[in-house]
Amino acid sequence: MQHDLFSTNGSFSKISLGEQSAILRGYALPIEQQLLAEVTAIAAQAPWRRLQTPGGKSMSVMTTNSGEFGWHSDSKGYRYEATDPLTAKPWPAMPEVIADLARNAAAELGFSNFKADACLVNCYQPGAQMGLHQDRDEHSLSAPIVSISLGLPARFLWGGMKRSDRPARIELVHGDVVVWGGVDRLRFHGIAKLAGGQHPLLGAQRINLTLRRAGP
């Protein structure tokens, strides 16, 4: 696994994580204010909530969604839902600025015409974390995943194809975008326990937007 800087382009740099995965440092910074405004609007329609794992534990992150499908978890398992179980209404439409950013970021790694139909929005506060997992609830695994980081820095756990593979710990900061797909699509990944701190725009929290193609 290589983590060296291999190219720069304009205001962002690209750091390789694997054959078909990379961090785009600072890629989202030019539209940070628009992204934050859209997150606020999404949460106003589909309020933040703490989901339950199938085993009955409460997740440490707060969650909401936008797009045609929203990721959900409860005693029935992990899955996508076309309507918000909390409000019984469709999820908020995916903002164009978010969809465009995801499509352009995916294209930087050769994934052309990525059209996300699900945007999972997670809010991490100090002490929150996300254990190692694979993203495999989608109908097709051919589309990449695009992850946008805003707010406090976090340690991204980037593992292998087996849960037992020891993950690398890589710092993600405000404005970073991670893209992975192809041969790297099913790598285990997660977020280490978030440290405390204050971000100038978001205070004591980190917002993460994960865009996927959930439907056919």
PDB file of C-alpha atoms in Angstrom:
ATOM      1  CA  MET A   1       0.000   0.000   0.000  1.00  0.00           C
ATOM      2  CA  GLN A   2       1.437   3.382  -1.025  1.00  0.00           C
ATOM      3  CA  HIS A   3       0.746   6.634   0.787  1.00  0.00           C
ATOM      4  CA  ASP A   4       3.224   8.927  -1.015  1.00  0.00           C
ATOM      5  CA  LEU A   5       2.141  12.078  -2.774  1.00  0.00           C
ATOM      6  CA  PHE A   6       2.085  11.201  -6.433  1.00  0.00           C
ATOM      7  CA  SER A   7       0.633  14.261  -8.080  1.00  0.00           C
ATOM      8  CA  THR A   8      -0.748  17.715  -7.486  1.00  0.00           C
ATOM      9  CA  ASN A   9      -3.328  19.629  -9.473  1.00  0.00           C
ATOM     10  CA  GLY A  10      -4.369  23.165  -8.666  1.00  0.00           C
ATOM     11  CA  SER A  11      -5.449  23.609  -5.055  1.00  0.00           C
ATOM     12  CA  PHE A  12      -5.569  19.937  -4.120  1.00  0.00           C
ATOM     13  CA  SER A  13      -3.133  17.053  -3.982  1.00  0.00           C
ATOM     14  CA  LYS A  14      -3.728  13.386  -4.613  1.00  0.00           C
ATOM     15  CA  ILE A  15      -2.425  10.723  -2.238  1.00  0.00           C
ATOM     16  CA  SER A  16      -2.590   7.099  -3.321  1.00  0.00           C
ATOM     17  CA  LEU A  17      -4.138   4.549  -0.972  1.00  0.00           C
ATOM     18  CA  GLY A  18      -4.203   1.629  -3.374  1.00  0.00           C
ATOM     19  CA  GLU A  19      -4.526   0.708  -7.021  1.00  0.00           C
ATOM     20  CA  GLN A  20      -7.940   2.374  -7.396  1.00  0.00           C
ATOM     21  CA  SER A  21      -8.210   4.546  -4.286  1.00  0.00           C
ATOM     22  CA  ALA A  22      -6.847   7.898  -3.160  1.00  0.00           C
ATOM     23  CA  ILE A  23      -7.289  10.914  -0.916  1.00  0.00           C
ATOM     24  CA  LEU A  24      -7.894  14.222  -2.699  1.00  0.00           C
ATOM     25  CA  ARG A  25      -6.495  16.672  -0.154  1.00  0.00           C
ATOM     26  CA  GLY A  26      -8.499  19.877   0.074  1.00  0.00           C
ATOM     27  CA  TYR A  27     -10.697  18.965  -2.879  1.00  0.00           C
ATOM     28  CA  ALA A  28     -13.921  20.210  -1.225  1.00  0.00           C
ATOM     29  CA  LEU A  29     -12.508  23.432   0.219  1.00  0.00           C
ATOM     30  CA  PRO A  30     -13.670  25.735  -2.612  1.00  0.00           C
ATOM     31  CA  ILE A  31     -17.314  24.918  -1.837  1.00  0.00           C
ATOM     32  CA  GLU A  32     -17.111  24.310   1.918  1.00  0.00           C
ATOM     33  CA  GLN A  33     -19.749  26.924   2.756  1.00  0.00           C
ATOM     34  CA  GLN A  34     -22.199  25.506   0.210  1.00  0.00           C
ATOM     35  CA  LEU A  35     -21.692  21.994   1.549  1.00  0.00           C
ATOM     36  CA  LEU A  36     -22.303  23.068   5.126  1.00  0.00           C
ATOM     37  CA  ALA A  37     -25.457  24.951   4.120  1.00  0.00           C
ATOM     38  CA  GLU A  38     -26.774  21.871   2.322  1.00  0.00           C
ATOM     39  CA  VAL A  39     -26.068  19.637   5.322  1.00  0.00           C
ATOM     40  CA  THR A  40     -28.037  22.034   7.533  1.00  0.00           C
ATOM     41  CA  ALA A  41     -30.945  21.951   5.064  1.00  0.00           C
ATOM     42  CA  ILE A  42     -30.885  18.146   4.859  1.00  0.00           C
ATOM     43  CA  ALA A  43     -30.965  17.787   8.646  1.00  0.00           C
ATOM     44  CA  ALA A  44     -33.875  20.239   8.864  1.00  0.00           C
ATOM     45  CA  GLN A  45     -35.966  17.875   6.716  1.00  0.00           C
ATOM     46  CA  ALA A  46     -34.606  14.543   7.944  1.00  0.00           C
ATOM     47  CA  PRO A  47     -33.476  15.079  11.547  1.00  0.00           C
ATOM     48  CA  TRP A  48     -30.299  13.639  12.978  1.00  0.00           C
ATOM     49  CA  ARG A  49     -30.764  10.300  14.734  1.00  0.00           C
ATOM     50  CA  ARG A  50     -28.670   7.559  16.338  1.00  0.00           C
ATOM     51  CA  LEU A  51     -29.309   4.276  14.562  1.00  0.00           C
ATOM     52  CA  GLN A  52     -29.407   0.903  16.270  1.00  0.00           C
ATOM     53  CA  THR A  53     -27.235  -1.976  15.116  1.00  0.00           C
ATOM     54  CA  PRO A  54     -28.959  -5.316  14.396  1.00  0.00           C
ATOM     55  CA  GLY A  55     -27.609  -6.426  17.769  1.00  0.00           C
ATOM     56  CA  GLY A  56     -29.427  -3.603  19.572  1.00  0.00           C
ATOM     57  CA  LYS A  57     -26.513  -1.257  20.273  1.00  0.00           C
ATOM     58  CA  SER A  58     -26.798   2.473  19.657  1.00  0.00           C
ATOM     59  CA  MET A  59     -24.270   3.860  17.185  1.00  0.00           C
ATOM     60  CA  SER A  60     -22.027   6.619  18.481  1.00  0.00           C
ATOM     61  CA  VAL A  61     -22.490   8.753  15.342  1.00  0.00           C
ATOM     62  CA  MET A  62     -25.614  10.717  14.464  1.00  0.00           C
ATOM     63  CA  THR A  63     -26.968  10.080  10.988  1.00  0.00           C
ATOM     64  CA  THR A  64     -29.222  11.418   8.251  1.00  0.00           C
ATOM     65  CA  ASN A  65     -29.472  10.945   4.467  1.00  0.00           C
ATOM     66  CA  SER A  66     -30.314  12.562   1.164  1.00  0.00           C
ATOM     67  CA  GLY A  67     -30.985  11.130  -2.279  1.00  0.00           C
ATOM     68  CA  GLU A  68     -33.237   8.437  -3.698  1.00  0.00           C
ATOM     69  CA  PHE A  69     -32.140   6.017  -0.977  1.00  0.00           C
ATOM     70  CA  GLY A  70     -31.021   6.386   2.612  1.00  0.00           C
ATOM     71  CA  TRP A  71     -28.886   3.944   4.557  1.00  0.00           C
ATOM     72  CA  HIS A  72     -30.629   2.561   7.640  1.00  0.00           C
ATOM     73  CA  SER A  73     -29.939   0.101  10.436  1.00  0.00           C
ATOM     74  CA  ASP A  74     -32.166  -1.482  13.096  1.00  0.00           C
ATOM     75  CA  SER A  75     -33.048  -4.923  14.464  1.00  0.00           C
ATOM     76  CA  LYS A  76     -33.954  -6.040  10.933  1.00  0.00           C
ATOM     77  CA  GLY A  77     -30.425  -5.408   9.661  1.00  0.00           C
ATOM     78  CA  TYR A  78     -28.474  -3.009   7.454  1.00  0.00           C
ATOM     79  CA  ARG A  79     -30.216  -1.798   4.300  1.00  0.00           C
ATOM     80  CA  TYR A  80     -31.306   1.117   2.135  1.00  0.00           C
ATOM     81  CA  GLU A  81     -34.755   2.665   2.412  1.00  0.00           C
ATOM     82  CA  ALA A  82     -36.520   4.871  -0.145  1.00  0.00           C
ATOM     83  CA  THR A  83     -38.377   6.739   2.623  1.00  0.00           C
ATOM     84  CA  ASP A  84     -37.194   8.041   5.967  1.00  0.00           C
ATOM     85  CA  PRO A  85     -38.405   5.612   8.675  1.00  0.00           C
ATOM     86  CA  LEU A  86     -38.491   8.527  11.141  1.00  0.00           C
ATOM     87  CA  THR A  87     -40.748  10.839   9.125  1.00  0.00           C
ATOM     88  CA  ALA A  88     -42.316   8.389   6.620  1.00  0.00           C
ATOM     89  CA  LYS A  89     -41.417  10.902   3.886  1.00  0.00           C
ATOM     90  CA  PRO A  90     -38.981  10.596   1.003  1.00  0.00           C
ATOM     91  CA  TRP A  91     -35.421  11.555   1.884  1.00  0.00           C
ATOM     92  CA  PRO A  92     -34.419  15.109   0.964  1.00  0.00           C
ATOM     93  CA  ALA A  93     -33.337  15.391  -2.667  1.00  0.00           C
ATOM     94  CA  MET A  94     -29.612  15.160  -3.149  1.00  0.00           C
ATOM     95  CA  PRO A  95     -28.209  18.677  -3.554  1.00  0.00           C
ATOM     96  CA  GLU A  96     -26.674  19.248  -6.982  1.00  0.00           C
ATOM     97  CA  VAL A  97     -23.503  20.700  -5.485  1.00  0.00           C
ATOM     98  CA  ILE A  98     -22.884  17.462  -3.556  1.00  0.00           C
ATOM     99  CA  ALA A  99     -23.682  15.201  -6.505  1.00  0.00           C
ATOM    100  CA  ASP A 100     -21.411  17.237  -8.781  1.00  0.00           C
ATOM    101  CA  LEU A 101     -18.525  17.146  -6.306  1.00  0.00           C
ATOM    102  CA  ALA A 102     -18.831  13.374  -5.985  1.00  0.00           C
ATOM    103  CA  ARG A 103     -18.973  12.881  -9.751  1.00  0.00           C
ATOM    104  CA  ASN A 104     -15.931  15.082 -10.358  1.00  0.00           C
ATOM    105  CA  ALA A 105     -13.933  13.482  -7.540  1.00  0.00           C
ATOM    106  CA  ALA A 106     -14.681   9.998  -8.871  1.00  0.00           C
ATOM    107  CA  ALA A 107     -13.535  11.078 -12.320  1.00  0.00           C
ATOM    108  CA  GLU A 108     -10.156  12.089 -10.853  1.00  0.00           C
ATOM    109  CA  LEU A 109      -9.537   8.365 -10.303  1.00  0.00           C
ATOM    110  CA  GLY A 110     -10.913   7.249 -13.637  1.00  0.00           C
ATOM    111  CA  PHE A 111     -14.460   6.444 -12.520  1.00  0.00           C
ATOM    112  CA  SER A 112     -16.368   8.379 -15.146  1.00  0.00           C
ATOM    113  CA  ASN A 113     -20.048   9.371 -14.979  1.00  0.00           C
ATOM    114  CA  PHE A 114     -20.510   8.376 -11.328  1.00  0.00           C
ATOM    115  CA  LYS A 115     -24.115   9.120 -10.416  1.00  0.00           C
ATOM    116  CA  ALA A 116     -24.723   8.748  -6.704  1.00  0.00           C
ATOM    117  CA  ASP A 117     -28.270   8.060  -5.572  1.00  0.00           C
ATOM    118  CA  ALA A 118     -27.534   7.881  -1.829  1.00  0.00           C
ATOM    119  CA  CYS A 119     -25.712  10.323   0.425  1.00  0.00           C
ATOM    120  CA  LEU A 120     -25.215   9.147   4.002  1.00  0.00           C
ATOM    121  CA  VAL A 121     -24.410  12.060   6.314  1.00  0.00           C
ATOM    122  CA  ASN A 122     -22.718  11.223   9.612  1.00  0.00           C
ATOM    123  CA  CYS A 123     -22.041  13.630  12.468  1.00  0.00           C
ATOM    124  CA  TYR A 124     -19.164  12.671  14.766  1.00  0.00           C
ATOM    125  CA  GLN A 125     -18.703  14.344  18.118  1.00  0.00           C
ATOM    126  CA  PRO A 126     -15.643  13.732  20.337  1.00  0.00           C
ATOM    127  CA  GLY A 127     -15.582  10.075  21.376  1.00  0.00           C
ATOM    128  CA  ALA A 128     -17.628   8.858  18.391  1.00  0.00           C
ATOM    129  CA  GLN A 129     -16.143   6.254  16.075  1.00  0.00           C
ATOM    130  CA  MET A 130     -16.946   3.861  13.246  1.00  0.00           C
ATOM    131  CA  GLY A 131     -15.640   0.312  13.442  1.00  0.00           C
ATOM    132  CA  LEU A 132     -13.999  -1.479  10.545  1.00  0.00           C
ATOM    133  CA  HIS A 133     -16.587  -2.495   7.960  1.00  0.00           C
ATOM    134  CA  GLN A 134     -17.149  -3.040   4.250  1.00  0.00           C
ATOM    135  CA  ASP A 135     -19.697  -1.107   2.190  1.00  0.00           C
ATOM    136  CA  ARG A 136     -21.598  -3.978   0.591  1.00  0.00           C
ATOM    137  CA  ASP A 137     -25.296  -3.179   1.057  1.00  0.00           C
ATOM    138  CA  GLU A 138     -25.507  -1.625  -2.405  1.00  0.00           C
ATOM    139  CA  HIS A 139     -27.311  -3.332  -5.300  1.00  0.00           C
ATOM    140  CA  SER A 140     -24.146  -3.237  -7.423  1.00  0.00           C
ATOM    141  CA  LEU A 141     -20.552  -2.961  -6.276  1.00  0.00           C
ATOM    142  CA  SER A 142     -19.293  -1.642  -9.618  1.00  0.00           C
ATOM    143  CA  ALA A 143     -19.649   2.048  -8.677  1.00  0.00           C
ATOM    144  CA  PRO A 144     -17.032   3.724  -6.463  1.00  0.00           C
ATOM    145  CA  ILE A 145     -17.517   5.313  -3.054  1.00  0.00           C
ATOM    146  CA  VAL A 146     -16.847   9.001  -2.440  1.00  0.00           C
ATOM    147  CA  SER A 147     -16.366  10.272   1.114  1.00  0.00           C
ATOM    148  CA  ILE A 148     -16.203  13.989   2.017  1.00  0.00           C
ATOM    149  CA  SER A 149     -14.734  15.196   5.333  1.00  0.00           C
ATOM    150  CA  LEU A 150     -15.723  18.445   7.031  1.00  0.00           C
ATOM    151  CA  GLY A 151     -14.871  19.774  10.486  1.00  0.00           C
ATOM    152  CA  LEU A 152     -12.523  18.200  13.025  1.00  0.00           C
ATOM    153  CA  PRO A 153      -9.685  15.983  11.785  1.00  0.00           C
ATOM    154  CA  ALA A 154     -10.142  12.227  12.075  1.00  0.00           C
ATOM    155  CA  ARG A 155      -8.007   9.113  11.809  1.00  0.00           C
ATOM    156  CA  PHE A 156      -9.205   7.099   8.814  1.00  0.00           C
ATOM    157  CA  LEU A 157      -8.715   3.350   9.230  1.00  0.00           C
ATOM    158  CA  TRP A 158      -7.832   1.882   5.838  1.00  0.00           C
ATOM    159  CA  GLY A 159      -7.666  -1.890   5.903  1.00  0.00           C
ATOM    160  CA  GLY A 160      -7.475  -4.811   3.525  1.00  0.00           C
ATOM    161  CA  MET A 161      -9.939  -7.334   2.197  1.00  0.00           C
ATOM    162  CA  LYS A 162     -10.125  -9.165   5.519  1.00  0.00           C
ATOM    163  CA  ARG A 163     -11.270  -7.710   8.821  1.00  0.00           C
ATOM    164  CA  SER A 164      -8.153  -9.185  10.422  1.00  0.00           C
ATOM    165  CA  ASP A 165      -5.843  -7.153   8.138  1.00  0.00           C
ATOM    166  CA  ARG A 166      -4.173  -4.432  10.172  1.00  0.00           C
ATOM    167  CA  PRO A 167      -5.413  -1.040   8.941  1.00  0.00           C
ATOM    168  CA  ALA A 168      -3.302   1.996   8.204  1.00  0.00           C
ATOM    169  CA  ARG A 169      -4.240   5.097  10.225  1.00  0.00           C
ATOM    170  CA  ILE A 170      -4.406   8.169   7.990  1.00  0.00           C
ATOM    171  CA  GLU A 171      -5.401  11.668   9.040  1.00  0.00           C
ATOM    172  CA  LEU A 172      -8.324  13.223   7.187  1.00  0.00           C
ATOM    173  CA  VAL A 173      -8.876  16.952   7.573  1.00  0.00           C
ATOM    174  CA  HIS A 174     -11.523  19.469   6.612  1.00  0.00           C
ATOM    175  CA  GLY A 175     -12.052  19.487   2.837  1.00  0.00           C
ATOM    176  CA  ASP A 176     -10.504  16.090   2.110  1.00  0.00           C
ATOM    177  CA  VAL A 177     -12.298  13.704  -0.244  1.00  0.00           C
ATOM    178  CA  VAL A 178     -11.558   9.966  -0.359  1.00  0.00           C
ATOM    179  CA  VAL A 179     -12.455   7.874  -3.410  1.00  0.00           C
ATOM    180  CA  TRP A 180     -12.238   4.105  -3.641  1.00  0.00           C
ATOM    181  CA  GLY A 181     -13.627   1.556  -6.086  1.00  0.00           C
ATOM    182  CA  GLY A 182     -12.694  -1.226  -8.475  1.00  0.00           C
ATOM    183  CA  VAL A 183     -10.220  -3.635  -6.881  1.00  0.00           C
ATOM    184  CA  ASP A 184     -10.310  -1.545  -3.666  1.00  0.00           C
ATOM    185  CA  ARG A 185     -14.109  -1.308  -3.454  1.00  0.00           C
ATOM    186  CA  LEU A 186     -14.502  -3.862  -0.635  1.00  0.00           C
ATOM    187  CA  ARG A 187     -11.605  -2.823   1.546  1.00  0.00           C
ATOM    188  CA  PHE A 188     -12.421  -2.646   5.250  1.00  0.00           C
ATOM    189  CA  HIS A 189     -12.386   0.899   6.585  1.00  0.00           C
ATOM    190  CA  GLY A 190     -13.530   2.931   9.574  1.00  0.00           C
ATOM    191  CA  ILE A 191     -12.887   5.977  11.761  1.00  0.00           C
ATOM    192  CA  ALA A 192     -10.933   5.859  15.028  1.00  0.00           C
ATOM    193  CA  LYS A 193     -12.422   7.504  18.118  1.00  0.00           C
ATOM    194  CA  LEU A 194     -12.684  11.217  17.376  1.00  0.00           C
ATOM    195  CA  ALA A 195     -10.475  13.435  19.522  1.00  0.00           C
ATOM    196  CA  GLY A 196     -11.750  16.670  21.031  1.00  0.00           C
ATOM    197  CA  GLY A 197     -11.153  20.082  19.533  1.00  0.00           C
ATOM    198  CA  GLN A 198     -12.802  23.091  17.962  1.00  0.00           C
ATOM    199  CA  HIS A 199     -13.104  23.657  14.225  1.00  0.00           C
ATOM    200  CA  PRO A 200     -13.566  27.288  13.081  1.00  0.00           C
ATOM    201  CA  LEU A 201     -16.715  26.467  11.082  1.00  0.00           C
ATOM    202  CA  LEU A 202     -18.167  23.396  12.800  1.00  0.00           C
ATOM    203  CA  GLY A 203     -17.019  23.588  16.397  1.00  0.00           C
ATOM    204  CA  ALA A 204     -16.588  20.288  18.226  1.00  0.00           C
ATOM    205  CA  GLN A 205     -17.766  17.979  15.481  1.00  0.00           C
ATOM    206  CA  ARG A 206     -16.904  16.283  12.214  1.00  0.00           C
ATOM    207  CA  ILE A 207     -19.372  15.885   9.343  1.00  0.00           C
ATOM    208  CA  ASN A 208     -18.831  13.114   6.802  1.00  0.00           C
ATOM    209  CA  LEU A 209     -20.788  12.682   3.583  1.00  0.00           C
ATOM    210  CA  THR A 210     -20.523   9.267   1.934  1.00  0.00           C
ATOM    211  CA  LEU A 211     -21.911   8.980  -1.579  1.00  0.00           C
ATOM    212  CA  ARG A 212     -22.758   5.642  -3.164  1.00  0.00           C
ATOM    213  CA  ARG A 213     -24.801   4.091  -5.945  1.00  0.00           C
ATOM    214  CA  ALA A 214     -27.286   2.057  -3.933  1.00  0.00           C
ATOM    215  CA  GLY A 215     -29.923   1.195  -6.531  1.00  0.00           C
ATOM    216  CA  PRO A 216     -29.669  -0.716  -9.814  1.00  0.00           C
TER     217      PRO A 216
END
